[in-house]
């Protein structure tokens, strides 16, 4: 298939956003909604494996892994996490929705830990679960452990006391994911989900300099972003979490840190269609976060260059250098999704992303 096969023609020496990106076998890289882990001189790219002709967003294979020493040329390392066969009854049975896998390494346990947004097969987007898997080896295979709603039985550290006693107006209701009839606090969605845990959809992971890990995810029917602290083994939640951008409907979060400040890039909620990106900065991961507007500049900036954020990558050996990783979704044939990688620039206290047809790290 033209979509799958592309000429390798030797090695890549630059980034060409939006073009077919061949791996070492000359096949377009299949790691959508992904993230990067740097380990012992190599980058590892984990992402959703799509299949030819696949429409929408179902997992038929699992999470694909690639490795690279230079970020231009990627070796296919195979499927890191496989979905279970049909009829198995597993949470990650073939046909489930498995999105935005991210992997972090735990120095204490010497384990590689994967999180992903999971929707069990046939349930649409009603599950809003966090799937967790673990491996002794960076490329896997990963063992699926569980799927949970985060922080069941815990209030956010910045949740108003008066709302803890009020009833929820959202009990038993479902919402479209891009709007609510009222402000999320007036509906008290957190109270509705207090016992079973908070909703978690589009997500990312971040490990701070002290080794503390955080899970960042869209919650409360996508209306509000949560940042939650993970336990020392990275396999559970400590119960400490906070809510940000309440009622702003942000998804596709990507968090990074530079010169002691925390930065976030996000998108609005418009389904598969691109929209204007958003950005924010804070002196502490638990806020206060200040919105900075759309970081993209130039033609098609209002559509994030026809892409959606998935990760901001710090480049090893280049202090202060970061790369924006985005997906250009093609829901009518998901395997043809393209990757938009662009350099992140800094202007004062904000970061900026400009389009480049072709570019190099140097």
Tab-separated table of C-alpha atoms in Angstrom:
chain	number	residue	atom	x	y	z
A	1	UNK	CA	0.000	0.000	0.000
A	2	UNK	CA	1.246	3.492	-0.797
A	3	UNK	CA	0.281	4.612	2.662
A	4	UNK	CA	2.375	1.973	4.359
A	5	UNK	CA	5.400	1.708	2.125
A	6	UNK	CA	7.762	4.566	1.350
A	7	UNK	CA	11.260	4.668	0.003
A	8	UNK	CA	13.893	4.729	2.716
A	9	UNK	CA	16.567	5.868	0.211
A	10	UNK	CA	19.327	5.749	2.784
A	11	UNK	CA	19.194	7.673	6.025
A	12	UNK	CA	17.119	10.676	7.001
A	13	UNK	CA	19.086	13.807	7.840
A	14	UNK	CA	16.256	16.218	8.626
A	15	UNK	CA	12.671	16.509	9.796
A	16	UNK	CA	10.002	16.973	7.112
A	17	UNK	CA	6.727	17.619	8.982
A	18	UNK	CA	3.659	16.035	7.431
A	19	UNK	CA	5.511	13.775	4.995
A	20	UNK	CA	5.693	9.990	5.068
A	21	UNK	CA	8.354	9.003	7.597
A	22	UNK	CA	9.987	5.646	6.815
A	23	UNK	CA	11.405	3.391	9.511
A	24	UNK	CA	14.404	1.109	8.941
A	25	UNK	CA	12.191	-1.172	6.824
A	26	UNK	CA	10.941	1.656	4.604
A	27	UNK	CA	7.499	1.560	6.228
A	28	UNK	CA	5.726	4.681	7.506
A	29	UNK	CA	6.182	4.883	11.284
A	30	UNK	CA	3.070	3.596	13.048
A	31	UNK	CA	3.093	5.256	16.483
A	32	UNK	CA	0.249	7.758	16.701
A	33	UNK	CA	-0.651	9.849	19.749
A	34	UNK	CA	2.723	8.871	21.112
A	35	UNK	CA	5.451	9.891	23.492
A	36	UNK	CA	9.215	9.520	23.813
A	37	UNK	CA	11.435	7.969	26.485
A	38	UNK	CA	15.197	8.569	26.462
A	39	UNK	CA	17.245	5.687	27.857
A	40	UNK	CA	20.995	4.955	27.672
A	41	UNK	CA	21.730	6.980	24.578
A	42	UNK	CA	18.571	6.034	22.675
A	43	UNK	CA	15.137	7.526	22.183
A	44	UNK	CA	12.135	5.200	22.301
A	45	UNK	CA	8.929	6.260	20.585
A	46	UNK	CA	5.707	4.599	21.793
A	47	UNK	CA	2.406	5.163	20.009
A	48	UNK	CA	-0.900	3.745	18.848
A	49	UNK	CA	-0.556	1.120	16.103
A	50	UNK	CA	-3.168	1.725	13.404
A	51	UNK	CA	-4.327	-0.717	10.726
A	52	UNK	CA	-4.999	-0.226	7.017
A	53	UNK	CA	-8.547	0.915	6.318
A	54	UNK	CA	-9.252	1.508	10.001
A	55	UNK	CA	-11.849	4.211	10.493
A	56	UNK	CA	-12.241	6.069	13.733
A	57	UNK	CA	-10.204	4.865	16.641
A	58	UNK	CA	-10.124	1.246	17.752
A	59	UNK	CA	-7.135	-0.812	18.855
A	60	UNK	CA	-6.632	-3.883	16.691
A	61	UNK	CA	-2.960	-4.474	17.502
A	62	UNK	CA	-1.676	-2.430	20.451
A	63	UNK	CA	1.202	-0.071	21.210
A	64	UNK	CA	4.120	0.089	18.768
A	65	UNK	CA	7.704	0.899	19.777
A	66	UNK	CA	10.563	2.375	17.742
A	67	UNK	CA	14.117	3.325	18.727
A	68	UNK	CA	16.530	5.977	17.472
A	69	UNK	CA	19.891	7.484	18.329
A	70	UNK	CA	19.456	10.682	16.303
A	71	UNK	CA	15.634	11.293	16.189
A	72	UNK	CA	15.712	11.238	12.360
A	73	UNK	CA	16.052	7.491	11.777
A	74	UNK	CA	13.879	4.974	13.608
A	75	UNK	CA	14.177	1.213	14.032
A	76	UNK	CA	11.028	-0.864	14.362
A	77	UNK	CA	11.179	-2.591	17.757
A	78	UNK	CA	7.800	-4.300	17.386
A	79	UNK	CA	4.642	-4.251	19.485
A	80	UNK	CA	5.378	-3.288	23.083
A	81	UNK	CA	1.859	-3.942	24.396
A	82	UNK	CA	-0.505	-6.255	22.523
A	83	UNK	CA	-4.259	-6.108	22.833
A	84	UNK	CA	-5.942	-9.334	23.938
A	85	UNK	CA	-7.815	-11.568	21.467
A	86	UNK	CA	-11.514	-11.023	20.796
A	87	UNK	CA	-13.691	-12.845	23.290
A	88	UNK	CA	-11.028	-12.811	25.988
A	89	UNK	CA	-13.019	-10.453	28.201
A	90	UNK	CA	-9.894	-8.405	28.879
A	91	UNK	CA	-10.148	-4.652	29.408
A	92	UNK	CA	-7.778	-4.297	26.453
A	93	UNK	CA	-9.528	-6.751	24.165
A	94	UNK	CA	-9.148	-6.172	20.405
A	95	UNK	CA	-11.644	-3.462	19.453
A	96	UNK	CA	-11.176	-1.380	22.584
A	97	UNK	CA	-10.048	2.254	22.386
A	98	UNK	CA	-6.437	2.639	23.525
A	99	UNK	CA	-5.067	6.159	23.165
A	100	UNK	CA	-1.960	8.271	23.824
A	101	UNK	CA	0.370	5.678	25.427
A	102	UNK	CA	3.286	7.131	27.398
A	103	UNK	CA	6.180	5.303	29.105
A	104	UNK	CA	8.362	6.425	32.026
A	105	UNK	CA	11.184	4.638	33.833
A	106	UNK	CA	11.181	4.118	37.588
A	107	UNK	CA	14.708	4.366	39.012
A	108	UNK	CA	13.681	2.736	42.311
A	109	UNK	CA	11.896	-0.332	40.956
A	110	UNK	CA	13.869	-0.561	37.682
A	111	UNK	CA	10.561	-0.989	35.863
A	112	UNK	CA	9.195	0.686	32.758
A	113	UNK	CA	5.666	1.914	33.351
A	114	UNK	CA	3.121	2.646	30.622
A	115	UNK	CA	-0.085	4.657	31.022
A	116	UNK	CA	-2.759	5.128	28.368
A	117	UNK	CA	-6.330	6.334	28.010
A	118	UNK	CA	-8.571	3.263	27.800
A	119	UNK	CA	-12.174	2.787	26.755
A	120	UNK	CA	-13.330	-0.854	26.970
A	121	UNK	CA	-14.702	-2.414	23.812
A	122	UNK	CA	-18.201	-1.414	22.827
A	123	UNK	CA	-18.632	1.241	25.509
A	124	UNK	CA	-17.790	4.291	23.413
A	125	UNK	CA	-16.131	6.957	25.535
A	126	UNK	CA	-18.050	6.234	28.744
A	127	UNK	CA	-15.210	4.473	30.569
A	128	UNK	CA	-12.674	7.333	30.780
A	129	UNK	CA	-10.141	4.965	32.363
A	130	UNK	CA	-6.382	5.022	32.898
A	131	UNK	CA	-4.756	1.815	31.695
A	132	UNK	CA	-1.485	0.804	33.366
A	133	UNK	CA	1.122	-1.707	32.154
A	134	UNK	CA	4.663	-2.567	33.219
A	135	UNK	CA	7.798	-4.193	31.803
A	136	UNK	CA	11.356	-5.099	32.790
A	137	UNK	CA	12.558	-4.100	29.317
A	138	UNK	CA	12.076	-0.778	27.593
A	139	UNK	CA	10.667	-2.282	24.378
A	140	UNK	CA	8.506	-4.779	26.246
A	141	UNK	CA	6.577	-6.908	26.185
A	142	UNK	CA	4.484	-4.923	28.671
A	143	UNK	CA	2.183	-6.703	31.080
A	144	UNK	CA	-1.219	-5.098	31.406
A	145	UNK	CA	-2.012	-4.585	35.092
A	146	UNK	CA	-5.292	-2.727	35.461
A	147	UNK	CA	-7.540	0.121	34.380
A	148	UNK	CA	-8.781	2.612	36.941
A	149	UNK	CA	-10.456	5.945	37.416
A	150	UNK	CA	-7.901	8.182	39.192
A	151	UNK	CA	-8.109	9.277	42.814
A	152	UNK	CA	-11.296	7.542	43.935
A	153	UNK	CA	-12.307	8.854	47.357
A	154	UNK	CA	-10.080	11.942	47.243
A	155	UNK	CA	-10.876	15.603	46.754
A	156	UNK	CA	-8.649	17.804	44.625
A	157	UNK	CA	-6.366	19.943	46.782
A	158	UNK	CA	-7.951	23.071	45.313
A	159	UNK	CA	-11.578	21.901	45.381
A	160	UNK	CA	-13.886	24.377	47.173
A	161	UNK	CA	-15.075	23.120	50.569
A	162	UNK	CA	-18.613	24.327	49.960
A	163	UNK	CA	-18.958	22.033	46.939
A	164	UNK	CA	-18.023	18.943	48.924
A	165	UNK	CA	-21.336	19.121	50.762
A	166	UNK	CA	-23.529	19.957	47.791
A	167	UNK	CA	-25.212	17.314	45.653
A	168	UNK	CA	-24.263	16.791	42.028
A	169	UNK	CA	-26.538	17.812	39.179
A	170	UNK	CA	-24.683	15.433	36.838
A	171	UNK	CA	-25.742	12.110	38.395
A	172	UNK	CA	-26.577	9.527	35.740
A	173	UNK	CA	-26.049	11.963	32.871
A	174	UNK	CA	-23.765	11.777	29.826
A	175	UNK	CA	-22.429	14.751	27.930
A	176	UNK	CA	-20.948	15.185	24.430
A	177	UNK	CA	-17.367	15.908	25.536
A	178	UNK	CA	-17.025	19.395	24.094
A	179	UNK	CA	-19.563	21.326	26.166
A	180	UNK	CA	-21.758	21.242	29.260
A	181	UNK	CA	-25.130	22.856	29.915
A	182	UNK	CA	-23.602	24.626	32.923
A	183	UNK	CA	-20.220	25.357	34.489
A	184	UNK	CA	-18.641	22.103	35.822
A	185	UNK	CA	-18.621	23.454	39.370
A	186	UNK	CA	-22.318	24.298	39.261
A	187	UNK	CA	-22.936	20.736	38.072
A	188	UNK	CA	-20.481	19.384	40.669
A	189	UNK	CA	-19.079	16.680	38.415
A	190	UNK	CA	-16.217	16.012	40.837
A	191	UNK	CA	-18.784	15.114	43.509
A	192	UNK	CA	-20.560	12.775	41.087
A	193	UNK	CA	-17.328	10.858	40.430
A	194	UNK	CA	-15.843	11.090	43.932
A	195	UNK	CA	-16.531	7.465	44.880
A	196	UNK	CA	-15.563	5.703	41.642
A	197	UNK	CA	-12.739	8.056	40.654
A	198	UNK	CA	-12.379	10.957	38.276
A	199	UNK	CA	-12.716	10.659	34.500
A	200	UNK	CA	-9.398	10.474	32.601
A	201	UNK	CA	-9.227	10.807	28.823
A	202	UNK	CA	-6.476	12.539	26.795
A	203	UNK	CA	-3.358	12.210	28.928
A	204	UNK	CA	0.365	12.552	29.398
A	205	UNK	CA	3.046	11.694	31.963
A	206	UNK	CA	5.761	13.875	33.429
A	207	UNK	CA	8.668	12.995	35.746
A	208	UNK	CA	10.102	15.925	37.672
A	209	UNK	CA	13.768	16.360	38.571
A	210	UNK	CA	13.201	14.835	42.019
A	211	UNK	CA	11.785	11.643	40.479
A	212	UNK	CA	8.165	12.411	41.349
A	213	UNK	CA	5.826	11.405	38.524
A	214	UNK	CA	2.590	13.075	37.507
A	215	UNK	CA	-0.353	12.075	35.353
A	216	UNK	CA	-1.969	14.922	33.388
A	217	UNK	CA	-5.405	14.217	31.916
A	218	UNK	CA	-8.668	15.707	30.679
A	219	UNK	CA	-11.391	15.108	33.236
A	220	UNK	CA	-14.918	16.111	34.256
A	221	UNK	CA	-16.408	15.370	30.810
A	222	UNK	CA	-13.294	16.964	29.237
A	223	UNK	CA	-14.159	20.317	30.808
A	224	UNK	CA	-11.229	20.505	33.231
A	225	UNK	CA	-7.590	19.404	33.325
A	226	UNK	CA	-6.318	17.381	36.301
A	227	UNK	CA	-2.708	16.966	37.377
A	228	UNK	CA	-2.269	13.996	39.718
A	229	UNK	CA	0.762	12.790	41.659
A	230	UNK	CA	1.709	9.118	41.302
A	231	UNK	CA	3.020	6.816	44.020
A	232	UNK	CA	6.752	6.093	44.293
A	233	UNK	CA	6.405	2.964	42.123
A	234	UNK	CA	4.385	4.936	39.520
A	235	UNK	CA	1.663	2.275	39.572
A	236	UNK	CA	-0.988	4.127	41.587
A	237	UNK	CA	-2.194	7.565	42.639
A	238	UNK	CA	-1.278	9.197	45.944
A	239	UNK	CA	-4.617	11.002	46.146
A	240	UNK	CA	-2.964	14.389	45.696
A	241	UNK	CA	-4.284	16.110	42.598
A	242	UNK	CA	-5.445	19.536	41.474
A	243	UNK	CA	-7.871	20.974	38.911
A	244	UNK	CA	-6.946	23.607	36.344
A	245	UNK	CA	-8.564	25.526	33.468
A	246	UNK	CA	-12.009	24.726	34.859
A	247	UNK	CA	-14.649	24.786	32.153
A	248	UNK	CA	-12.100	25.530	29.388
A	249	UNK	CA	-12.408	22.119	27.648
A	250	UNK	CA	-8.750	21.374	26.972
A	251	UNK	CA	-7.328	18.065	25.786
A	252	UNK	CA	-4.089	16.682	24.284
A	253	UNK	CA	-1.960	17.981	27.197
A	254	UNK	CA	1.843	18.053	26.902
A	255	UNK	CA	3.855	19.237	29.911
A	256	UNK	CA	7.538	20.152	30.048
A	257	UNK	CA	9.928	22.130	32.249
A	258	UNK	CA	12.554	24.748	31.427
A	259	UNK	CA	14.615	26.931	33.784
A	260	UNK	CA	12.462	26.018	36.773
A	261	UNK	CA	9.171	26.868	35.091
A	262	UNK	CA	6.485	24.407	34.024
A	263	UNK	CA	4.840	24.760	30.628
A	264	UNK	CA	1.730	23.158	29.160
A	265	UNK	CA	0.501	22.872	25.607
A	266	UNK	CA	-3.066	21.752	24.951
A	267	UNK	CA	-5.789	21.856	22.318
A	268	UNK	CA	-9.469	22.636	22.388
A	269	UNK	CA	-12.079	19.873	22.068
A	270	UNK	CA	-13.128	19.632	18.414
A	271	UNK	CA	-12.973	15.880	17.816
A	272	UNK	CA	-10.613	14.915	14.976
A	273	UNK	CA	-10.628	18.440	13.524
A	274	UNK	CA	-7.632	20.660	14.389
A	275	UNK	CA	-8.048	23.879	16.330
A	276	UNK	CA	-5.946	26.673	17.807
A	277	UNK	CA	-3.523	25.367	20.417
A	278	UNK	CA	-3.305	26.778	23.925
A	279	UNK	CA	-0.388	27.229	26.298
A	280	UNK	CA	0.239	28.031	29.955
A	281	UNK	CA	3.068	28.533	32.448
A	282	UNK	CA	3.451	28.020	36.212
A	283	UNK	CA	6.166	28.226	38.850
A	284	UNK	CA	4.798	25.059	40.492
A	285	UNK	CA	3.262	22.007	38.877
A	286	UNK	CA	0.210	22.477	41.107
A	287	UNK	CA	-0.185	26.041	39.930
A	288	UNK	CA	-1.162	28.749	39.741
A	289	UNK	CA	-1.199	28.268	35.945
A	290	UNK	CA	-1.326	31.334	33.714
A	291	UNK	CA	-2.636	30.975	30.175
A	292	UNK	CA	-0.370	32.341	27.438
A	293	UNK	CA	-2.572	31.936	24.369
A	294	UNK	CA	-1.821	30.099	21.145
A	295	UNK	CA	1.910	29.300	20.929
A	296	UNK	CA	1.742	28.768	17.167
A	297	UNK	CA	2.734	31.651	14.886
A	298	UNK	CA	2.208	32.187	11.167
A	299	UNK	CA	0.030	30.662	8.463
A	300	UNK	CA	-2.344	27.953	9.753
A	301	UNK	CA	-1.374	28.774	13.338
A	302	UNK	CA	-5.094	28.855	14.175
A	303	UNK	CA	-5.191	25.144	13.245
A	304	UNK	CA	-1.894	24.233	14.948
A	305	UNK	CA	-0.565	23.569	11.435
A	306	UNK	CA	-3.327	20.980	10.990
A	307	UNK	CA	-2.129	18.946	13.975
A	308	UNK	CA	-2.788	18.255	17.647
A	309	UNK	CA	-0.215	18.105	20.443
A	310	UNK	CA	0.893	14.778	21.862
A	311	UNK	CA	4.299	15.456	23.500
A	312	UNK	CA	7.001	18.085	24.023
A	313	UNK	CA	10.411	16.422	23.822
A	314	UNK	CA	13.530	17.759	25.580
A	315	UNK	CA	16.492	17.065	23.285
A	316	UNK	CA	19.327	15.301	25.075
A	317	UNK	CA	22.675	17.070	24.901
A	318	UNK	CA	21.026	20.332	23.857
A	319	UNK	CA	20.008	22.172	27.052
A	320	UNK	CA	16.939	24.325	26.534
A	321	UNK	CA	16.065	22.707	23.192
A	322	UNK	CA	12.614	21.130	22.827
A	323	UNK	CA	10.588	19.641	19.981
A	324	UNK	CA	6.829	19.868	19.532
A	325	UNK	CA	5.352	16.476	18.596
A	326	UNK	CA	1.926	16.590	17.004
A	327	UNK	CA	-0.398	14.291	15.100
A	328	UNK	CA	-2.166	15.120	11.865
A	329	UNK	CA	-5.145	12.804	12.218
A	330	UNK	CA	-6.789	11.014	9.270
A	331	UNK	CA	-9.853	9.327	10.826
A	332	UNK	CA	-11.063	7.894	7.507
A	333	UNK	CA	-7.854	5.822	7.306
A	334	UNK	CA	-6.080	6.146	10.638
A	335	UNK	CA	-2.825	4.481	9.534
A	336	UNK	CA	-2.152	7.427	7.206
A	337	UNK	CA	-1.830	9.836	10.141
A	338	UNK	CA	1.235	12.050	9.732
A	339	UNK	CA	3.617	13.473	12.309
A	340	UNK	CA	4.275	17.171	12.779
A	341	UNK	CA	7.567	17.742	14.603
A	342	UNK	CA	8.652	21.366	14.967
A	343	UNK	CA	11.231	23.250	17.068
A	344	UNK	CA	10.034	25.048	20.194
A	345	UNK	CA	11.364	28.588	20.579
A	346	UNK	CA	11.193	30.835	23.627
A	347	UNK	CA	10.280	34.494	23.674
A	348	UNK	CA	10.297	36.004	27.142
A	349	UNK	CA	8.107	33.875	29.412
A	350	UNK	CA	6.285	32.046	26.616
A	351	UNK	CA	7.131	29.421	24.034
A	352	UNK	CA	6.498	29.757	20.299
A	353	UNK	CA	6.161	27.237	17.463
A	354	UNK	CA	6.626	28.190	13.816
A	355	UNK	CA	6.082	26.088	10.706
A	356	UNK	CA	9.090	24.732	8.840
A	357	UNK	CA	8.904	22.627	5.687
A	358	UNK	CA	12.204	20.989	6.613
A	359	UNK	CA	14.608	21.496	9.496
A	360	UNK	CA	17.478	20.018	11.479
A	361	UNK	CA	18.368	20.033	15.165
A	362	UNK	CA	21.494	22.020	14.370
